[in-house]
Amino acid sequence: MNTVIVWDFPTRIFHWSLVASFTGLFITGDSERWRDLHVLLGYMVAGLLCFRIAWGFLGSRYARFGDFLKGPAAIKEYLKSLLSGRPQRHLGHNPAGALAIILLIGLGLISSLTGWLVYEELGPEWLEEVHEVAANAMLAVVIVHVLGVLASSWIHQENLIKAMITGRKPGEAGNGIGRTYPIVGALLIAAMAALWTWAPVDQIGPGGLLQGSMSDQVDSGDDDDD
């Protein structure tokens, strides 16, 4: 079967940027030294999720919520088809994957908002607990989502990870999307670059982080001399 373009350029940029940002958030989450970088990545995740919500209404066919949000009945039928050995194939997101997307967006926004409130000291102390619970729940959904992608790739004999890189999946010509919106993807990349450059937190950027690390080493050396 021929391949067709299913995932537009902005959707792919969003997906892999969210993967990288979310990974960075968990790596820096428990480190005071990398706190500013953690905050920056939190801003990036919040911005990416807001973009995805907008793109769910304005994007290409398979990126729109209207294409893949089908309700509990569709999810049940899809799971039953997997158990029956006759799995439904969806060119875009399958119903189970759609549920994961909604959970990730919701938990990500809760985690971002509570993280910002904690950082700015604008709320009660229990917000930090909410932030951690939402972040850990998001991690659990990510793990289930990755396992689902691997399982679907094996069941349908198609590389879904590669499809999110190239944008292409096996399908009939008339079912592909006509536009990939490269300008929108470029603007999304530019916005992330601008956030990295002008983020409203201290010592952000390669120079700032390096300077901060060197300062920590100097302070540690002074303490040893004392």
Short mmCIF file of the C-alpha atoms (twelve columns), coordinates in Angstrom:
data_MODEL
# 
_entry.id   MODEL 
# 
loop_
_atom_site.group_PDB 
_atom_site.id 
_atom_site.type_symbol 
_atom_site.label_atom_id 
_atom_site.label_alt_id 
_atom_site.label_comp_id 
_atom_site.label_asym_id 
_atom_site.label_seq_id 
_atom_site.Cartn_x 
_atom_site.Cartn_y 
_atom_site.Cartn_z 
_atom_site.pdbx_PDB_model_num 
ATOM 1   C CA . MET A 1   0.000   0.000   0.000  1 
ATOM 2   C CA . ASN A 2   1.188   3.522   -0.741 1 
ATOM 3   C CA . THR A 3   1.976   5.937   2.062  1 
ATOM 4   C CA . VAL A 4   0.128   9.189   2.629  1 
ATOM 5   C CA . ILE A 5   0.812   12.219  4.804  1 
ATOM 6   C CA . VAL A 6   -1.231  11.996  8.001  1 
ATOM 7   C CA . TRP A 7   0.578   14.204  10.528 1 
ATOM 8   C CA . ASP A 8   1.213   17.815  9.576  1 
ATOM 9   C CA . PHE A 9   4.480   19.555  10.438 1 
ATOM 10  C CA . PRO A 10  3.230   21.543  13.480 1 
ATOM 11  C CA . THR A 11  1.766   18.375  15.037 1 
ATOM 12  C CA . ARG A 12  5.100   16.593  14.699 1 
ATOM 13  C CA . ILE A 13  7.034   19.560  16.101 1 
ATOM 14  C CA . PHE A 14  4.610   19.752  19.028 1 
ATOM 15  C CA . HIS A 15  4.873   16.042  19.751 1 
ATOM 16  C CA . TRP A 16  8.661   15.772  19.882 1 
ATOM 17  C CA . SER A 17  9.072   19.135  21.632 1 
ATOM 18  C CA . LEU A 18  6.673   17.946  24.328 1 
ATOM 19  C CA . VAL A 19  8.611   14.679  24.640 1 
ATOM 20  C CA . ALA A 20  11.900  16.554  25.088 1 
ATOM 21  C CA . SER A 21  10.460  19.160  27.483 1 
ATOM 22  C CA . PHE A 22  8.652   16.589  29.622 1 
ATOM 23  C CA . THR A 23  11.795  14.459  29.867 1 
ATOM 24  C CA . GLY A 24  13.793  17.510  30.922 1 
ATOM 25  C CA . LEU A 25  11.205  18.404  33.548 1 
ATOM 26  C CA . PHE A 26  11.577  15.071  35.298 1 
ATOM 27  C CA . ILE A 27  15.367  15.157  35.099 1 
ATOM 28  C CA . THR A 28  15.513  18.637  36.700 1 
ATOM 29  C CA . GLY A 29  12.522  18.305  39.024 1 
ATOM 30  C CA . ASP A 30  14.424  17.479  42.238 1 
ATOM 31  C CA . SER A 31  17.465  19.696  41.677 1 
ATOM 32  C CA . GLU A 32  17.774  23.192  43.146 1 
ATOM 33  C CA . ARG A 33  20.722  23.915  40.846 1 
ATOM 34  C CA . TRP A 34  18.590  23.329  37.762 1 
ATOM 35  C CA . ARG A 35  15.460  24.958  39.151 1 
ATOM 36  C CA . ASP A 36  15.465  27.799  36.616 1 
ATOM 37  C CA . LEU A 37  15.785  25.339  33.749 1 
ATOM 38  C CA . HIS A 38  12.916  23.339  35.259 1 
ATOM 39  C CA . VAL A 39  10.782  26.485  35.305 1 
ATOM 40  C CA . LEU A 40  11.663  27.293  31.694 1 
ATOM 41  C CA . LEU A 41  10.694  23.802  30.592 1 
ATOM 42  C CA . GLY A 42  7.436   24.214  32.510 1 
ATOM 43  C CA . TYR A 43  6.689   27.371  30.525 1 
ATOM 44  C CA . MET A 44  7.478   25.483  27.320 1 
ATOM 45  C CA . VAL A 45  5.132   22.624  28.200 1 
ATOM 46  C CA . ALA A 46  2.336   25.064  29.075 1 
ATOM 47  C CA . GLY A 47  2.835   26.930  25.803 1 
ATOM 48  C CA . LEU A 48  2.960   23.723  23.782 1 
ATOM 49  C CA . LEU A 49  -0.255  22.451  25.339 1 
ATOM 50  C CA . CYS A 50  -2.036  25.741  24.651 1 
ATOM 51  C CA . PHE A 51  -0.867  25.516  21.051 1 
ATOM 52  C CA . ARG A 52  -2.146  21.930  20.800 1 
ATOM 53  C CA . ILE A 53  -5.569  22.966  22.052 1 
ATOM 54  C CA . ALA A 54  -5.752  25.686  19.386 1 
ATOM 55  C CA . TRP A 55  -4.400  23.320  16.733 1 
ATOM 56  C CA . GLY A 56  -7.056  20.813  17.717 1 
ATOM 57  C CA . PHE A 57  -9.555  23.213  16.150 1 
ATOM 58  C CA . LEU A 58  -7.459  24.887  13.447 1 
ATOM 59  C CA . GLY A 59  -5.099  22.156  12.299 1 
ATOM 60  C CA . SER A 60  -5.277  19.600  9.540  1 
ATOM 61  C CA . ARG A 61  -7.796  16.751  9.460  1 
ATOM 62  C CA . TYR A 62  -6.129  14.212  11.749 1 
ATOM 63  C CA . ALA A 63  -4.894  16.833  14.208 1 
ATOM 64  C CA . ARG A 64  -8.404  18.093  14.957 1 
ATOM 65  C CA . PHE A 65  -10.269 16.943  18.039 1 
ATOM 66  C CA . GLY A 66  -13.339 16.369  15.940 1 
ATOM 67  C CA . ASP A 67  -11.533 13.606  14.049 1 
ATOM 68  C CA . PHE A 68  -10.416 11.469  16.980 1 
ATOM 69  C CA . LEU A 69  -12.604 12.277  19.999 1 
ATOM 70  C CA . LYS A 70  -15.321 9.634   19.760 1 
ATOM 71  C CA . GLY A 71  -16.482 9.035   23.343 1 
ATOM 72  C CA . PRO A 72  -16.439 6.035   25.742 1 
ATOM 73  C CA . ALA A 73  -18.362 3.740   23.382 1 
ATOM 74  C CA . ALA A 74  -15.737 4.068   20.652 1 
ATOM 75  C CA . ILE A 75  -12.948 3.369   23.162 1 
ATOM 76  C CA . LYS A 76  -14.772 0.257   24.363 1 
ATOM 77  C CA . GLU A 77  -15.289 -1.005  20.819 1 
ATOM 78  C CA . TYR A 78  -11.648 -0.396  19.948 1 
ATOM 79  C CA . LEU A 79  -10.404 -2.308  22.997 1 
ATOM 80  C CA . LYS A 80  -12.835 -5.154  22.240 1 
ATOM 81  C CA . SER A 81  -11.470 -5.327  18.697 1 
ATOM 82  C CA . LEU A 82  -7.942  -5.711  20.080 1 
ATOM 83  C CA . LEU A 83  -9.008  -8.566  22.349 1 
ATOM 84  C CA . SER A 84  -10.906 -10.269 19.532 1 
ATOM 85  C CA . GLY A 85  -7.824  -10.407 17.325 1 
ATOM 86  C CA . ARG A 86  -9.450  -8.210  14.679 1 
ATOM 87  C CA . PRO A 87  -8.155  -4.768  15.658 1 
ATOM 88  C CA . GLN A 88  -9.677  -1.654  14.176 1 
ATOM 89  C CA . ARG A 89  -7.190  0.409   12.211 1 
ATOM 90  C CA . HIS A 90  -7.393  4.183   12.366 1 
ATOM 91  C CA . LEU A 91  -5.306  6.277   10.015 1 
ATOM 92  C CA . GLY A 92  -5.184  9.043   12.637 1 
ATOM 93  C CA . HIS A 93  -5.336  8.607   16.405 1 
ATOM 94  C CA . ASN A 94  -7.222  5.556   17.612 1 
ATOM 95  C CA . PRO A 95  -9.829  6.074   20.405 1 
ATOM 96  C CA . ALA A 96  -7.472  4.834   23.148 1 
ATOM 97  C CA . GLY A 97  -4.717  7.151   21.943 1 
ATOM 98  C CA . ALA A 98  -7.211  10.001  21.862 1 
ATOM 99  C CA . LEU A 99  -7.996  9.417   25.533 1 
ATOM 100 C CA . ALA A 100 -4.284  9.563   26.341 1 
ATOM 101 C CA . ILE A 101 -3.983  12.884  24.512 1 
ATOM 102 C CA . ILE A 102 -6.819  14.456  26.509 1 
ATOM 103 C CA . LEU A 103 -5.381  13.171  29.796 1 
ATOM 104 C CA . LEU A 104 -1.926  14.491  28.916 1 
ATOM 105 C CA . ILE A 105 -3.282  17.922  28.033 1 
ATOM 106 C CA . GLY A 106 -5.396  18.149  31.186 1 
ATOM 107 C CA . LEU A 107 -2.736  16.871  33.573 1 
ATOM 108 C CA . GLY A 108 -0.071  18.958  31.857 1 
ATOM 109 C CA . LEU A 109 -2.060  22.166  32.286 1 
ATOM 110 C CA . ILE A 110 -2.777  21.367  35.959 1 
ATOM 111 C CA . SER A 111 0.899   20.615  36.576 1 
ATOM 112 C CA . SER A 112 2.003   23.787  34.758 1 
ATOM 113 C CA . LEU A 113 -0.440  26.056  36.592 1 
ATOM 114 C CA . THR A 114 0.313   24.673  40.051 1 
ATOM 115 C CA . GLY A 115 4.057   24.713  39.329 1 
ATOM 116 C CA . TRP A 116 3.865   28.387  38.387 1 
ATOM 117 C CA . LEU A 117 1.845   29.233  41.518 1 
ATOM 118 C CA . VAL A 118 4.366   27.402  43.708 1 
ATOM 119 C CA . TYR A 119 7.307   29.120  41.994 1 
ATOM 120 C CA . GLU A 120 5.735   32.550  42.434 1 
ATOM 121 C CA . GLU A 121 4.623   31.696  46.009 1 
ATOM 122 C CA . LEU A 122 1.040   32.661  45.188 1 
ATOM 123 C CA . GLY A 123 -0.862  29.852  46.869 1 
ATOM 124 C CA . PRO A 124 -1.021  27.485  49.841 1 
ATOM 125 C CA . GLU A 125 1.643   24.842  50.433 1 
ATOM 126 C CA . TRP A 126 -0.635  21.986  49.366 1 
ATOM 127 C CA . LEU A 127 -0.383  23.211  45.775 1 
ATOM 128 C CA . GLU A 128 3.073   21.662  45.660 1 
ATOM 129 C CA . GLU A 129 1.509   18.276  46.431 1 
ATOM 130 C CA . VAL A 130 -1.049  18.795  43.668 1 
ATOM 131 C CA . HIS A 131 1.784   19.697  41.310 1 
ATOM 132 C CA . GLU A 132 3.685   16.499  42.108 1 
ATOM 133 C CA . VAL A 133 0.591   14.291  41.879 1 
ATOM 134 C CA . ALA A 134 -0.380  15.768  38.494 1 
ATOM 135 C CA . ALA A 135 3.185   15.380  37.195 1 
ATOM 136 C CA . ASN A 136 3.419   11.758  38.348 1 
ATOM 137 C CA . ALA A 137 -0.014  10.994  36.893 1 
ATOM 138 C CA . MET A 138 1.150   12.519  33.618 1 
ATOM 139 C CA . LEU A 139 4.226   10.275  33.708 1 
ATOM 140 C CA . ALA A 140 1.976   7.231   34.226 1 
ATOM 141 C CA . VAL A 141 -0.146  8.221   31.207 1 
ATOM 142 C CA . VAL A 142 3.026   8.720   29.139 1 
ATOM 143 C CA . ILE A 143 4.240   5.224   30.024 1 
ATOM 144 C CA . VAL A 144 0.879   3.661   29.137 1 
ATOM 145 C CA . HIS A 145 0.784   5.705   25.924 1 
ATOM 146 C CA . VAL A 146 4.271   4.533   24.880 1 
ATOM 147 C CA . LEU A 147 3.357   0.917   25.597 1 
ATOM 148 C CA . GLY A 148 0.177   1.394   23.569 1 
ATOM 149 C CA . VAL A 149 2.140   2.825   20.642 1 
ATOM 150 C CA . LEU A 150 4.528   -0.126  20.710 1 
ATOM 151 C CA . ALA A 151 1.659   -2.602  20.931 1 
ATOM 152 C CA . SER A 152 -0.255  -0.920  18.091 1 
ATOM 153 C CA . SER A 153 2.882   -0.848  15.956 1 
ATOM 154 C CA . TRP A 154 3.242   -4.610  16.416 1 
ATOM 155 C CA . ILE A 155 -0.449  -5.432  15.959 1 
ATOM 156 C CA . HIS A 156 -0.870  -3.342  12.797 1 
ATOM 157 C CA . GLN A 157 2.648   -4.010  11.508 1 
ATOM 158 C CA . GLU A 158 3.434   -0.321  11.048 1 
ATOM 159 C CA . ASN A 159 6.012   1.879   12.753 1 
ATOM 160 C CA . LEU A 160 3.971   4.560   14.524 1 
ATOM 161 C CA . ILE A 161 7.075   6.235   15.951 1 
ATOM 162 C CA . LYS A 162 8.537   6.633   12.461 1 
ATOM 163 C CA . ALA A 163 5.158   7.932   11.264 1 
ATOM 164 C CA . MET A 164 5.304   10.754  13.821 1 
ATOM 165 C CA . ILE A 165 8.744   11.669  12.454 1 
ATOM 166 C CA . THR A 166 8.007   11.514  8.741  1 
ATOM 167 C CA . GLY A 167 4.282   12.280  8.944  1 
ATOM 168 C CA . ARG A 168 3.519   9.331   6.647  1 
ATOM 169 C CA . LYS A 169 1.505   6.154   7.173  1 
ATOM 170 C CA . PRO A 170 0.282   3.432   4.802  1 
ATOM 171 C CA . GLY A 171 -3.023  4.462   3.266  1 
ATOM 172 C CA . GLU A 172 -4.956  5.260   0.146  1 
ATOM 173 C CA . ALA A 173 -4.068  8.483   -1.643 1 
ATOM 174 C CA . GLY A 174 -7.410  10.152  -1.080 1 
ATOM 175 C CA . ASN A 175 -7.150  9.769   2.708  1 
ATOM 176 C CA . GLY A 176 -4.013  11.840  3.189  1 
ATOM 177 C CA . ILE A 177 -3.885  15.514  4.085  1 
ATOM 178 C CA . GLY A 178 -3.176  18.075  1.411  1 
ATOM 179 C CA . ARG A 179 -1.259  20.650  3.484  1 
ATOM 180 C CA . THR A 180 1.455   20.224  6.127  1 
ATOM 181 C CA . TYR A 181 1.570   23.879  7.310  1 
ATOM 182 C CA . PRO A 182 5.379   24.321  7.388  1 
ATOM 183 C CA . ILE A 183 5.089   28.041  8.203  1 
ATOM 184 C CA . VAL A 184 3.042   27.304  11.330 1 
ATOM 185 C CA . GLY A 185 5.640   24.724  12.383 1 
ATOM 186 C CA . ALA A 186 8.442   27.237  11.804 1 
ATOM 187 C CA . LEU A 187 6.594   29.833  13.903 1 
ATOM 188 C CA . LEU A 188 6.204   27.276  16.706 1 
ATOM 189 C CA . ILE A 189 9.943   26.599  16.633 1 
ATOM 190 C CA . ALA A 190 10.637  30.347  16.633 1 
ATOM 191 C CA . ALA A 191 8.336   30.838  19.634 1 
ATOM 192 C CA . MET A 192 10.185  28.165  21.619 1 
ATOM 193 C CA . ALA A 193 13.522  29.728  20.700 1 
ATOM 194 C CA . ALA A 194 12.245  33.125  21.828 1 
ATOM 195 C CA . LEU A 195 11.085  31.671  25.144 1 
ATOM 196 C CA . TRP A 196 14.538  30.214  25.721 1 
ATOM 197 C CA . THR A 197 16.120  33.598  24.975 1 
ATOM 198 C CA . TRP A 198 13.747  35.911  26.862 1 
ATOM 199 C CA . ALA A 199 12.289  33.666  29.577 1 
ATOM 200 C CA . PRO A 200 11.340  35.629  32.722 1 
ATOM 201 C CA . VAL A 201 13.523  33.544  35.036 1 
ATOM 202 C CA . ASP A 202 17.107  34.076  36.213 1 
ATOM 203 C CA . GLN A 203 20.192  32.583  34.564 1 
ATOM 204 C CA . ILE A 204 18.419  30.848  31.692 1 
ATOM 205 C CA . GLY A 205 20.369  29.810  28.619 1 
ATOM 206 C CA . PRO A 206 23.649  27.956  28.120 1 
ATOM 207 C CA . GLY A 207 25.753  30.869  29.385 1 
ATOM 208 C CA . GLY A 208 23.609  31.483  32.427 1 
ATOM 209 C CA . LEU A 209 23.426  27.834  33.398 1 
ATOM 210 C CA . LEU A 210 27.176  27.426  32.960 1 
ATOM 211 C CA . GLN A 211 27.823  30.558  34.994 1 
ATOM 212 C CA . GLY A 212 25.471  29.311  37.703 1 
ATOM 213 C CA . SER A 213 27.237  25.950  37.857 1 
ATOM 214 C CA . MET A 214 30.645  27.620  38.065 1 
ATOM 215 C CA . SER A 215 29.396  29.890  40.843 1 
ATOM 216 C CA . ASP A 216 28.188  26.860  42.780 1 
ATOM 217 C CA . GLN A 217 31.621  25.275  42.447 1 
ATOM 218 C CA . VAL A 218 33.349  28.463  43.619 1 
ATOM 219 C CA . ASP A 219 31.026  28.766  46.606 1 
ATOM 220 C CA . SER A 220 31.643  25.125  47.462 1 
ATOM 221 C CA . GLY A 221 35.391  25.725  47.290 1 
ATOM 222 C CA . ASP A 222 35.114  28.735  49.604 1 
ATOM 223 C CA . ASP A 223 33.197  26.649  52.106 1 
ATOM 224 C CA . ASP A 224 35.903  23.997  52.051 1 
ATOM 225 C CA . ASP A 225 38.561  26.646  52.740 1 
ATOM 226 C CA . ASP A 226 36.611  27.811  55.766 1 
# 
